[in-house]
């Protein structure tokens, strides 16, 4: 039974064109450290017993990752397995002889990861891999934050907005939701991520975004603080935060310095482009900061692998 193939699978193998989705899934399959990640989750995963038999752990993790890449809810993830042969192949599901996880099973797996803080462990494991491969540049950190919108509507089961989300004003416009704060290396590879409501000032998360080995630090004017500049300079760390004007406008010299610093700082936004624009995490899918932070930890871990896939892909 294990070697049977459906007619759709056979036809799919015979086709000539490789789609962008197939190429993407194949590349990610090759660079994800599956054995490390499965070993992290295995101790917490249900064991076979007399009740409902748990589905394969690797299958569930693969489906969970596809949820992140294609911005799928739990029901959408179940449907996608039935709809897409390329996604079935990535998940290692064969319709002829496999049980396809339903939306409740997918939901329980996501809750398992959240409950045991396994998304944080996944992020740490990927960071460790990049360190081992010397792909994470520890000499400098770029700090940045981005707003993730949350639903303003109260048309839900509790008839309330999410109490952990807050409004903030940026560029003359009001936003309701949360912020993701990241520390990234000078290529935009994220090594630290935190979440707050949108009203929290960027600079408040600044200490949590540094790993302590930096020789220089970059950030926009929201992170400028004279006391920090003096502290880091005394420690021999180059403080490259864009200077903020005080009582009078910045001089031409400082405007030019800020402009030069912003060219490096812009690299910190590479991961936001992947997570928000390529993979659709521009809106909070879940209520509460913890669940959305768990999603962010997974997505930034995967975004790091995606951005470095050329270096991580096997050479043979």
PDB file of C-alpha atoms in Angstrom:
ATOM      1  CA  UNK A   1       0.000   0.000   0.000  1.00  0.00           C
ATOM      2  CA  UNK A   2       2.789   2.426   0.891  1.00  0.00           C
ATOM      3  CA  UNK A   3       4.058   2.560  -2.713  1.00  0.00           C
ATOM      4  CA  UNK A   4       0.705   3.115  -4.404  1.00  0.00           C
ATOM      5  CA  UNK A   5       0.251   6.353  -6.316  1.00  0.00           C
ATOM      6  CA  UNK A   6      -2.933   8.088  -7.360  1.00  0.00           C
ATOM      7  CA  UNK A   7      -3.566   8.935 -10.999  1.00  0.00           C
ATOM      8  CA  UNK A   8      -3.051  12.615 -10.092  1.00  0.00           C
ATOM      9  CA  UNK A   9       0.347  11.807  -8.597  1.00  0.00           C
ATOM     10  CA  UNK A  10       1.435   9.827 -11.654  1.00  0.00           C
ATOM     11  CA  UNK A  11       0.290  12.591 -14.000  1.00  0.00           C
ATOM     12  CA  UNK A  12       2.053  15.178 -11.860  1.00  0.00           C
ATOM     13  CA  UNK A  13       5.344  13.271 -12.104  1.00  0.00           C
ATOM     14  CA  UNK A  14       5.040  13.083 -15.890  1.00  0.00           C
ATOM     15  CA  UNK A  15       4.505  16.794 -16.451  1.00  0.00           C
ATOM     16  CA  UNK A  16       7.366  18.812 -17.890  1.00  0.00           C
ATOM     17  CA  UNK A  17       7.147  22.169 -16.102  1.00  0.00           C
ATOM     18  CA  UNK A  18       8.445  22.885 -12.600  1.00  0.00           C
ATOM     19  CA  UNK A  19       6.326  25.645 -11.058  1.00  0.00           C
ATOM     20  CA  UNK A  20       7.613  28.405  -8.809  1.00  0.00           C
ATOM     21  CA  UNK A  21       5.770  26.828  -5.871  1.00  0.00           C
ATOM     22  CA  UNK A  22       7.434  23.455  -6.476  1.00  0.00           C
ATOM     23  CA  UNK A  23      10.864  25.049  -6.750  1.00  0.00           C
ATOM     24  CA  UNK A  24      10.283  27.030  -3.555  1.00  0.00           C
ATOM     25  CA  UNK A  25       9.107  23.970  -1.619  1.00  0.00           C
ATOM     26  CA  UNK A  26      12.024  21.890  -2.892  1.00  0.00           C
ATOM     27  CA  UNK A  27      14.538  24.541  -1.832  1.00  0.00           C
ATOM     28  CA  UNK A  28      13.015  24.936   1.618  1.00  0.00           C
ATOM     29  CA  UNK A  29      12.841  21.169   2.049  1.00  0.00           C
ATOM     30  CA  UNK A  30      16.578  21.025   1.354  1.00  0.00           C
ATOM     31  CA  UNK A  31      17.634  23.775   3.787  1.00  0.00           C
ATOM     32  CA  UNK A  32      15.369  23.150   6.800  1.00  0.00           C
ATOM     33  CA  UNK A  33      17.271  21.184   9.508  1.00  0.00           C
ATOM     34  CA  UNK A  34      14.501  18.603   9.880  1.00  0.00           C
ATOM     35  CA  UNK A  35      16.295  16.253  12.263  1.00  0.00           C
ATOM     36  CA  UNK A  36      17.070  19.077  14.721  1.00  0.00           C
ATOM     37  CA  UNK A  37      13.560  20.435  14.709  1.00  0.00           C
ATOM     38  CA  UNK A  38      11.870  17.048  15.002  1.00  0.00           C
ATOM     39  CA  UNK A  39      14.117  16.175  17.950  1.00  0.00           C
ATOM     40  CA  UNK A  40      12.940  19.357  19.734  1.00  0.00           C
ATOM     41  CA  UNK A  41       9.259  18.523  19.315  1.00  0.00           C
ATOM     42  CA  UNK A  42       9.341  14.730  19.728  1.00  0.00           C
ATOM     43  CA  UNK A  43       9.383  14.683  23.569  1.00  0.00           C
ATOM     44  CA  UNK A  44       6.170  16.749  23.637  1.00  0.00           C
ATOM     45  CA  UNK A  45       4.350  14.964  20.793  1.00  0.00           C
ATOM     46  CA  UNK A  46       1.551  12.509  21.728  1.00  0.00           C
ATOM     47  CA  UNK A  47       2.566   8.853  21.764  1.00  0.00           C
ATOM     48  CA  UNK A  48       0.491   6.101  20.207  1.00  0.00           C
ATOM     49  CA  UNK A  49      -1.942   4.612  22.708  1.00  0.00           C
ATOM     50  CA  UNK A  50      -5.453   3.317  22.952  1.00  0.00           C
ATOM     51  CA  UNK A  51      -7.099   6.588  21.944  1.00  0.00           C
ATOM     52  CA  UNK A  52      -6.850   8.427  18.632  1.00  0.00           C
ATOM     53  CA  UNK A  53      -3.610   7.530  16.893  1.00  0.00           C
ATOM     54  CA  UNK A  54      -1.356  10.563  16.375  1.00  0.00           C
ATOM     55  CA  UNK A  55      -0.347  11.332  12.804  1.00  0.00           C
ATOM     56  CA  UNK A  56       3.305  11.451  11.858  1.00  0.00           C
ATOM     57  CA  UNK A  57       5.194  14.313  13.520  1.00  0.00           C
ATOM     58  CA  UNK A  58       7.158  15.228  10.404  1.00  0.00           C
ATOM     59  CA  UNK A  59       3.961  15.374   8.360  1.00  0.00           C
ATOM     60  CA  UNK A  60       2.387  17.756  10.875  1.00  0.00           C
ATOM     61  CA  UNK A  61       5.467  19.996  11.012  1.00  0.00           C
ATOM     62  CA  UNK A  62       5.586  20.200   7.227  1.00  0.00           C
ATOM     63  CA  UNK A  63       1.933  21.224   7.081  1.00  0.00           C
ATOM     64  CA  UNK A  64       2.532  23.784   9.825  1.00  0.00           C
ATOM     65  CA  UNK A  65       5.372  25.343   7.822  1.00  0.00           C
ATOM     66  CA  UNK A  66       3.205  25.518   4.701  1.00  0.00           C
ATOM     67  CA  UNK A  67       0.614  27.382   6.769  1.00  0.00           C
ATOM     68  CA  UNK A  68       3.223  30.086   7.358  1.00  0.00           C
ATOM     69  CA  UNK A  69       4.443  30.345   3.770  1.00  0.00           C
ATOM     70  CA  UNK A  70       1.003  30.437   2.160  1.00  0.00           C
ATOM     71  CA  UNK A  71      -0.829  32.288   4.967  1.00  0.00           C
ATOM     72  CA  UNK A  72      -3.348  29.505   5.572  1.00  0.00           C
ATOM     73  CA  UNK A  73      -5.841  29.150   8.390  1.00  0.00           C
ATOM     74  CA  UNK A  74      -6.326  25.664   9.834  1.00  0.00           C
ATOM     75  CA  UNK A  75      -9.301  24.865   7.525  1.00  0.00           C
ATOM     76  CA  UNK A  76      -7.444  26.322   4.529  1.00  0.00           C
ATOM     77  CA  UNK A  77      -4.419  24.153   5.308  1.00  0.00           C
ATOM     78  CA  UNK A  78      -6.590  21.020   5.275  1.00  0.00           C
ATOM     79  CA  UNK A  79      -8.152  22.037   1.960  1.00  0.00           C
ATOM     80  CA  UNK A  80      -4.754  22.830   0.439  1.00  0.00           C
ATOM     81  CA  UNK A  81      -3.551  19.272   1.027  1.00  0.00           C
ATOM     82  CA  UNK A  82      -6.468  17.974  -1.015  1.00  0.00           C
ATOM     83  CA  UNK A  83      -6.188  20.683  -3.669  1.00  0.00           C
ATOM     84  CA  UNK A  84      -2.457  20.821  -4.401  1.00  0.00           C
ATOM     85  CA  UNK A  85      -0.285  17.906  -5.482  1.00  0.00           C
ATOM     86  CA  UNK A  86       2.909  19.895  -4.881  1.00  0.00           C
ATOM     87  CA  UNK A  87       1.822  20.612  -1.304  1.00  0.00           C
ATOM     88  CA  UNK A  88       0.863  16.972  -0.753  1.00  0.00           C
ATOM     89  CA  UNK A  89       4.291  15.893  -1.925  1.00  0.00           C
ATOM     90  CA  UNK A  90       6.008  18.371   0.390  1.00  0.00           C
ATOM     91  CA  UNK A  91       3.858  17.141   3.306  1.00  0.00           C
ATOM     92  CA  UNK A  92       4.554  13.536   2.249  1.00  0.00           C
ATOM     93  CA  UNK A  93       0.853  12.721   1.982  1.00  0.00           C
ATOM     94  CA  UNK A  94      -0.458  10.195  -0.539  1.00  0.00           C
ATOM     95  CA  UNK A  95      -4.245  10.309  -0.874  1.00  0.00           C
ATOM     96  CA  UNK A  96      -4.441   6.631  -1.786  1.00  0.00           C
ATOM     97  CA  UNK A  97      -3.153   5.347   1.539  1.00  0.00           C
ATOM     98  CA  UNK A  98      -2.610   8.237   3.988  1.00  0.00           C
ATOM     99  CA  UNK A  99      -4.886   9.954   6.466  1.00  0.00           C
ATOM    100  CA  UNK A 100      -5.025  13.669   5.669  1.00  0.00           C
ATOM    101  CA  UNK A 101      -4.968  15.726   8.888  1.00  0.00           C
ATOM    102  CA  UNK A 102      -8.232  17.581   9.426  1.00  0.00           C
ATOM    103  CA  UNK A 103      -8.409  21.156  10.642  1.00  0.00           C
ATOM    104  CA  UNK A 104      -8.815  20.098  14.291  1.00  0.00           C
ATOM    105  CA  UNK A 105      -5.622  18.034  14.138  1.00  0.00           C
ATOM    106  CA  UNK A 106      -3.771  20.940  12.556  1.00  0.00           C
ATOM    107  CA  UNK A 107      -5.122  23.265  15.277  1.00  0.00           C
ATOM    108  CA  UNK A 108      -4.003  20.907  18.058  1.00  0.00           C
ATOM    109  CA  UNK A 109      -0.501  20.689  16.625  1.00  0.00           C
ATOM    110  CA  UNK A 110      -0.225  24.491  16.504  1.00  0.00           C
ATOM    111  CA  UNK A 111      -1.432  24.710  20.110  1.00  0.00           C
ATOM    112  CA  UNK A 112       1.130  22.071  21.114  1.00  0.00           C
ATOM    113  CA  UNK A 113       3.930  24.239  19.711  1.00  0.00           C
ATOM    114  CA  UNK A 114       2.557  27.322  21.462  1.00  0.00           C
ATOM    115  CA  UNK A 115       1.975  25.595  24.803  1.00  0.00           C
ATOM    116  CA  UNK A 116       5.529  24.243  25.070  1.00  0.00           C
ATOM    117  CA  UNK A 117       7.182  27.335  23.534  1.00  0.00           C
ATOM    118  CA  UNK A 118       8.526  25.168  20.744  1.00  0.00           C
ATOM    119  CA  UNK A 119       8.399  27.989  18.194  1.00  0.00           C
ATOM    120  CA  UNK A 120      11.001  29.786  20.321  1.00  0.00           C
ATOM    121  CA  UNK A 121      13.058  26.586  20.295  1.00  0.00           C
ATOM    122  CA  UNK A 122      12.691  26.333  16.500  1.00  0.00           C
ATOM    123  CA  UNK A 123      13.925  29.908  16.118  1.00  0.00           C
ATOM    124  CA  UNK A 124      16.867  29.206  18.446  1.00  0.00           C
ATOM    125  CA  UNK A 125      17.758  25.986  16.598  1.00  0.00           C
ATOM    126  CA  UNK A 126      17.868  27.770  13.244  1.00  0.00           C
ATOM    127  CA  UNK A 127      19.955  30.583  14.748  1.00  0.00           C
ATOM    128  CA  UNK A 128      22.356  27.983  16.146  1.00  0.00           C
ATOM    129  CA  UNK A 129      22.654  26.326  12.731  1.00  0.00           C
ATOM    130  CA  UNK A 130      23.477  29.651  11.075  1.00  0.00           C
ATOM    131  CA  UNK A 131      26.071  30.337  13.769  1.00  0.00           C
ATOM    132  CA  UNK A 132      27.690  26.966  13.132  1.00  0.00           C
ATOM    133  CA  UNK A 133      27.775  27.636   9.398  1.00  0.00           C
ATOM    134  CA  UNK A 134      29.201  31.122  10.055  1.00  0.00           C
ATOM    135  CA  UNK A 135      26.271  32.707   8.251  1.00  0.00           C
ATOM    136  CA  UNK A 136      25.150  34.985  11.091  1.00  0.00           C
ATOM    137  CA  UNK A 137      27.228  38.146  11.274  1.00  0.00           C
ATOM    138  CA  UNK A 138      27.704  38.948  14.954  1.00  0.00           C
ATOM    139  CA  UNK A 139      29.721  42.152  14.503  1.00  0.00           C
ATOM    140  CA  UNK A 140      26.721  44.449  14.117  1.00  0.00           C
ATOM    141  CA  UNK A 141      22.997  44.597  14.868  1.00  0.00           C
ATOM    142  CA  UNK A 142      20.226  46.529  13.124  1.00  0.00           C
ATOM    143  CA  UNK A 143      17.184  47.165  15.329  1.00  0.00           C
ATOM    144  CA  UNK A 144      13.790  47.778  13.769  1.00  0.00           C
ATOM    145  CA  UNK A 145      10.057  47.345  14.366  1.00  0.00           C
ATOM    146  CA  UNK A 146       6.983  46.863  12.212  1.00  0.00           C
ATOM    147  CA  UNK A 147       3.264  47.167  12.878  1.00  0.00           C
ATOM    148  CA  UNK A 148       1.027  44.112  12.426  1.00  0.00           C
ATOM    149  CA  UNK A 149      -2.606  45.150  12.075  1.00  0.00           C
ATOM    150  CA  UNK A 150      -5.345  43.479  14.115  1.00  0.00           C
ATOM    151  CA  UNK A 151      -9.082  43.391  13.379  1.00  0.00           C
ATOM    152  CA  UNK A 152     -10.904  46.454  14.694  1.00  0.00           C
ATOM    153  CA  UNK A 153     -14.265  44.754  14.349  1.00  0.00           C
ATOM    154  CA  UNK A 154     -16.153  43.457  17.395  1.00  0.00           C
ATOM    155  CA  UNK A 155     -18.118  40.952  15.272  1.00  0.00           C
ATOM    156  CA  UNK A 156     -16.682  37.884  16.950  1.00  0.00           C
ATOM    157  CA  UNK A 157     -17.601  35.375  19.668  1.00  0.00           C
ATOM    158  CA  UNK A 158     -16.692  37.730  22.530  1.00  0.00           C
ATOM    159  CA  UNK A 159     -18.063  40.876  20.825  1.00  0.00           C
ATOM    160  CA  UNK A 160     -14.850  42.711  21.785  1.00  0.00           C
ATOM    161  CA  UNK A 161     -11.601  43.806  20.239  1.00  0.00           C
ATOM    162  CA  UNK A 162      -8.491  41.929  21.252  1.00  0.00           C
ATOM    163  CA  UNK A 163      -7.574  43.547  24.618  1.00  0.00           C
ATOM    164  CA  UNK A 164      -3.852  42.907  24.025  1.00  0.00           C
ATOM    165  CA  UNK A 165      -3.834  45.008  20.851  1.00  0.00           C
ATOM    166  CA  UNK A 166      -3.595  48.801  21.031  1.00  0.00           C
ATOM    167  CA  UNK A 167      -3.731  51.806  18.672  1.00  0.00           C
ATOM    168  CA  UNK A 168      -0.739  53.877  17.631  1.00  0.00           C
ATOM    169  CA  UNK A 169      -0.097  56.817  15.352  1.00  0.00           C
ATOM    170  CA  UNK A 170       2.521  56.727  12.615  1.00  0.00           C
ATOM    171  CA  UNK A 171       3.035  59.184   9.787  1.00  0.00           C
ATOM    172  CA  UNK A 172      -0.209  60.967  10.592  1.00  0.00           C
ATOM    173  CA  UNK A 173      -2.258  57.748  10.384  1.00  0.00           C
ATOM    174  CA  UNK A 174      -3.711  55.605  13.170  1.00  0.00           C
ATOM    175  CA  UNK A 175      -3.117  51.846  13.323  1.00  0.00           C
ATOM    176  CA  UNK A 176      -4.582  49.209  15.632  1.00  0.00           C
ATOM    177  CA  UNK A 177      -2.656  46.069  16.425  1.00  0.00           C
ATOM    178  CA  UNK A 178       0.763  44.959  17.612  1.00  0.00           C
ATOM    179  CA  UNK A 179       4.443  45.506  16.887  1.00  0.00           C
ATOM    180  CA  UNK A 180       7.134  43.009  16.062  1.00  0.00           C
ATOM    181  CA  UNK A 181      10.594  44.161  17.162  1.00  0.00           C
ATOM    182  CA  UNK A 182      13.685  42.531  15.672  1.00  0.00           C
ATOM    183  CA  UNK A 183      17.436  42.592  15.953  1.00  0.00           C
ATOM    184  CA  UNK A 184      19.106  41.567  12.698  1.00  0.00           C
ATOM    185  CA  UNK A 185      22.627  41.331  11.370  1.00  0.00           C
ATOM    186  CA  UNK A 186      23.889  43.626   8.618  1.00  0.00           C
ATOM    187  CA  UNK A 187      22.397  41.357   5.931  1.00  0.00           C
ATOM    188  CA  UNK A 188      18.953  41.349   7.533  1.00  0.00           C
ATOM    189  CA  UNK A 189      19.177  37.901   9.177  1.00  0.00           C
ATOM    190  CA  UNK A 190      17.118  38.095  12.388  1.00  0.00           C
ATOM    191  CA  UNK A 191      18.647  36.887  15.650  1.00  0.00           C
ATOM    192  CA  UNK A 192      16.138  38.401  18.126  1.00  0.00           C
ATOM    193  CA  UNK A 193      12.374  38.959  17.955  1.00  0.00           C
ATOM    194  CA  UNK A 194       9.857  40.270  20.503  1.00  0.00           C
ATOM    195  CA  UNK A 195       6.215  41.371  20.356  1.00  0.00           C
ATOM    196  CA  UNK A 196       4.321  44.188  22.073  1.00  0.00           C
ATOM    197  CA  UNK A 197       1.108  46.053  21.503  1.00  0.00           C
ATOM    198  CA  UNK A 198       1.387  48.795  18.889  1.00  0.00           C
ATOM    199  CA  UNK A 199       1.423  51.639  21.439  1.00  0.00           C
ATOM    200  CA  UNK A 200       4.766  50.577  22.960  1.00  0.00           C
ATOM    201  CA  UNK A 201       7.683  52.810  21.942  1.00  0.00           C
ATOM    202  CA  UNK A 202      10.282  51.108  19.751  1.00  0.00           C
ATOM    203  CA  UNK A 203      13.141  52.088  22.064  1.00  0.00           C
ATOM    204  CA  UNK A 204      11.602  50.220  25.014  1.00  0.00           C
ATOM    205  CA  UNK A 205      12.462  46.889  23.360  1.00  0.00           C
ATOM    206  CA  UNK A 206      15.967  47.994  22.331  1.00  0.00           C
ATOM    207  CA  UNK A 207      17.854  46.106  25.109  1.00  0.00           C
ATOM    208  CA  UNK A 208      16.071  42.837  24.219  1.00  0.00           C
ATOM    209  CA  UNK A 209      17.179  42.988  20.578  1.00  0.00           C
ATOM    210  CA  UNK A 210      20.944  42.909  21.172  1.00  0.00           C
ATOM    211  CA  UNK A 211      23.042  39.747  21.605  1.00  0.00           C
ATOM    212  CA  UNK A 212      25.901  41.526  23.412  1.00  0.00           C
ATOM    213  CA  UNK A 213      28.706  40.864  20.922  1.00  0.00           C
ATOM    214  CA  UNK A 214      28.026  43.882  18.716  1.00  0.00           C
ATOM    215  CA  UNK A 215      30.786  46.222  17.641  1.00  0.00           C
ATOM    216  CA  UNK A 216      28.262  48.566  16.014  1.00  0.00           C
ATOM    217  CA  UNK A 217      24.522  49.173  16.253  1.00  0.00           C
ATOM    218  CA  UNK A 218      22.184  50.660  13.640  1.00  0.00           C
ATOM    219  CA  UNK A 219      18.615  51.935  13.996  1.00  0.00           C
ATOM    220  CA  UNK A 220      16.309  54.757  12.971  1.00  0.00           C
ATOM    221  CA  UNK A 221      15.663  57.931  14.971  1.00  0.00           C
ATOM    222  CA  UNK A 222      13.106  56.188  17.194  1.00  0.00           C
ATOM    223  CA  UNK A 223      16.014  54.441  18.953  1.00  0.00           C
ATOM    224  CA  UNK A 224      18.210  57.511  19.492  1.00  0.00           C
ATOM    225  CA  UNK A 225      19.081  58.200  23.112  1.00  0.00           C
ATOM    226  CA  UNK A 226      22.049  60.293  24.168  1.00  0.00           C
ATOM    227  CA  UNK A 227      22.644  58.259  27.343  1.00  0.00           C
ATOM    228  CA  UNK A 228      22.810  55.067  25.253  1.00  0.00           C
ATOM    229  CA  UNK A 229      25.215  56.719  22.820  1.00  0.00           C
ATOM    230  CA  UNK A 230      27.565  57.599  25.648  1.00  0.00           C
ATOM    231  CA  UNK A 231      27.300  54.136  27.234  1.00  0.00           C
ATOM    232  CA  UNK A 232      28.010  52.229  24.033  1.00  0.00           C
ATOM    233  CA  UNK A 233      30.764  54.597  22.948  1.00  0.00           C
ATOM    234  CA  UNK A 234      32.486  54.098  26.325  1.00  0.00           C
ATOM    235  CA  UNK A 235      32.363  50.333  25.704  1.00  0.00           C
ATOM    236  CA  UNK A 236      33.916  50.727  22.260  1.00  0.00           C
ATOM    237  CA  UNK A 237      30.675  49.994  20.393  1.00  0.00           C
ATOM    238  CA  UNK A 238      30.003  52.273  17.411  1.00  0.00           C
ATOM    239  CA  UNK A 239      26.571  53.825  17.966  1.00  0.00           C
ATOM    240  CA  UNK A 240      25.155  54.203  14.431  1.00  0.00           C
ATOM    241  CA  UNK A 241      21.584  55.082  15.446  1.00  0.00           C
ATOM    242  CA  UNK A 242      20.244  57.918  13.304  1.00  0.00           C
ATOM    243  CA  UNK A 243      20.493  61.121  15.331  1.00  0.00           C
ATOM    244  CA  UNK A 244      17.222  62.788  16.270  1.00  0.00           C
ATOM    245  CA  UNK A 245      16.869  66.590  16.195  1.00  0.00           C
ATOM    246  CA  UNK A 246      16.343  68.263  19.568  1.00  0.00           C
ATOM    247  CA  UNK A 247      15.642  71.983  19.899  1.00  0.00           C
ATOM    248  CA  UNK A 248      16.881  72.865  16.429  1.00  0.00           C
ATOM    249  CA  UNK A 249      16.999  71.016  13.101  1.00  0.00           C
ATOM    250  CA  UNK A 250      19.907  68.724  12.319  1.00  0.00           C
ATOM    251  CA  UNK A 251      22.866  70.250  10.528  1.00  0.00           C
ATOM    252  CA  UNK A 252      23.642  69.357   6.939  1.00  0.00           C
ATOM    253  CA  UNK A 253      26.526  67.184   8.181  1.00  0.00           C
ATOM    254  CA  UNK A 254      24.265  65.139  10.442  1.00  0.00           C
ATOM    255  CA  UNK A 255      21.636  64.759   7.752  1.00  0.00           C
ATOM    256  CA  UNK A 256      24.317  63.289   5.494  1.00  0.00           C
ATOM    257  CA  UNK A 257      25.517  60.964   8.273  1.00  0.00           C
ATOM    258  CA  UNK A 258      21.942  59.803   8.915  1.00  0.00           C
ATOM    259  CA  UNK A 259      21.487  59.170   5.194  1.00  0.00           C
ATOM    260  CA  UNK A 260      24.627  57.040   5.075  1.00  0.00           C
ATOM    261  CA  UNK A 261      23.530  55.064   8.137  1.00  0.00           C
ATOM    262  CA  UNK A 262      20.081  54.482   6.680  1.00  0.00           C
ATOM    263  CA  UNK A 263      21.603  52.579   3.739  1.00  0.00           C
ATOM    264  CA  UNK A 264      22.862  49.917   6.143  1.00  0.00           C
ATOM    265  CA  UNK A 265      19.754  50.114   8.307  1.00  0.00           C
ATOM    266  CA  UNK A 266      17.557  49.383   5.288  1.00  0.00           C
ATOM    267  CA  UNK A 267      19.004  45.855   5.164  1.00  0.00           C
ATOM    268  CA  UNK A 268      17.162  45.152   8.410  1.00  0.00           C
ATOM    269  CA  UNK A 269      13.884  45.405   6.515  1.00  0.00           C
ATOM    270  CA  UNK A 270      14.668  42.421   4.255  1.00  0.00           C
ATOM    271  CA  UNK A 271      13.099  39.998   6.708  1.00  0.00           C
ATOM    272  CA  UNK A 272       9.949  42.148   6.995  1.00  0.00           C
ATOM    273  CA  UNK A 273       9.593  42.019   3.211  1.00  0.00           C
ATOM    274  CA  UNK A 274       9.705  38.220   3.292  1.00  0.00           C
ATOM    275  CA  UNK A 275       7.435  37.724   6.304  1.00  0.00           C
ATOM    276  CA  UNK A 276       4.873  40.445   5.555  1.00  0.00           C
ATOM    277  CA  UNK A 277       4.820  40.814   1.790  1.00  0.00           C
ATOM    278  CA  UNK A 278       5.863  37.416   0.429  1.00  0.00           C
ATOM    279  CA  UNK A 279       4.207  35.284   3.123  1.00  0.00           C
ATOM    280  CA  UNK A 280       1.314  37.503   4.171  1.00  0.00           C
ATOM    281  CA  UNK A 281       1.930  38.154   7.889  1.00  0.00           C
ATOM    282  CA  UNK A 282       0.707  41.750   7.686  1.00  0.00           C
ATOM    283  CA  UNK A 283      -2.351  41.065   9.857  1.00  0.00           C
ATOM    284  CA  UNK A 284      -2.687  39.241  13.160  1.00  0.00           C
ATOM    285  CA  UNK A 285      -4.504  35.964  12.584  1.00  0.00           C
ATOM    286  CA  UNK A 286      -4.898  35.048  16.267  1.00  0.00           C
ATOM    287  CA  UNK A 287      -6.034  36.857  19.411  1.00  0.00           C
ATOM    288  CA  UNK A 288      -3.354  37.706  21.952  1.00  0.00           C
ATOM    289  CA  UNK A 289       0.318  38.579  21.659  1.00  0.00           C
ATOM    290  CA  UNK A 290       1.643  35.142  22.620  1.00  0.00           C
ATOM    291  CA  UNK A 291       0.078  33.261  19.694  1.00  0.00           C
ATOM    292  CA  UNK A 292       1.152  35.902  17.192  1.00  0.00           C
ATOM    293  CA  UNK A 293       4.678  35.964  18.638  1.00  0.00           C
ATOM    294  CA  UNK A 294       4.824  32.175  18.232  1.00  0.00           C
ATOM    295  CA  UNK A 295       3.851  32.605  14.589  1.00  0.00           C
ATOM    296  CA  UNK A 296       6.488  35.333  14.184  1.00  0.00           C
ATOM    297  CA  UNK A 297       9.231  33.176  15.716  1.00  0.00           C
ATOM    298  CA  UNK A 298       8.495  30.409  13.239  1.00  0.00           C
ATOM    299  CA  UNK A 299       8.243  32.792  10.299  1.00  0.00           C
ATOM    300  CA  UNK A 300      11.494  34.629  11.022  1.00  0.00           C
ATOM    301  CA  UNK A 301      13.298  31.299  11.473  1.00  0.00           C
ATOM    302  CA  UNK A 302      11.996  30.207   8.057  1.00  0.00           C
ATOM    303  CA  UNK A 303      12.728  33.649   6.561  1.00  0.00           C
ATOM    304  CA  UNK A 304      16.356  33.361   7.704  1.00  0.00           C
ATOM    305  CA  UNK A 305      16.644  29.993   5.942  1.00  0.00           C
ATOM    306  CA  UNK A 306      14.935  31.409   2.858  1.00  0.00           C
ATOM    307  CA  UNK A 307      17.260  34.418   2.653  1.00  0.00           C
ATOM    308  CA  UNK A 308      20.336  32.185   3.053  1.00  0.00           C
ATOM    309  CA  UNK A 309      19.076  29.273   0.965  1.00  0.00           C
ATOM    310  CA  UNK A 310      21.773  29.758  -1.693  1.00  0.00           C
ATOM    311  CA  UNK A 311      24.484  29.277   0.920  1.00  0.00           C
ATOM    312  CA  UNK A 312      22.648  26.432   2.663  1.00  0.00           C
ATOM    313  CA  UNK A 313      21.633  24.353  -0.350  1.00  0.00           C
ATOM    314  CA  UNK A 314      23.753  21.217  -0.825  1.00  0.00           C
ATOM    315  CA  UNK A 315      26.422  21.726  -3.464  1.00  0.00           C
ATOM    316  CA  UNK A 316      26.150  18.230  -4.964  1.00  0.00           C
TER     317      UNK A 316
END
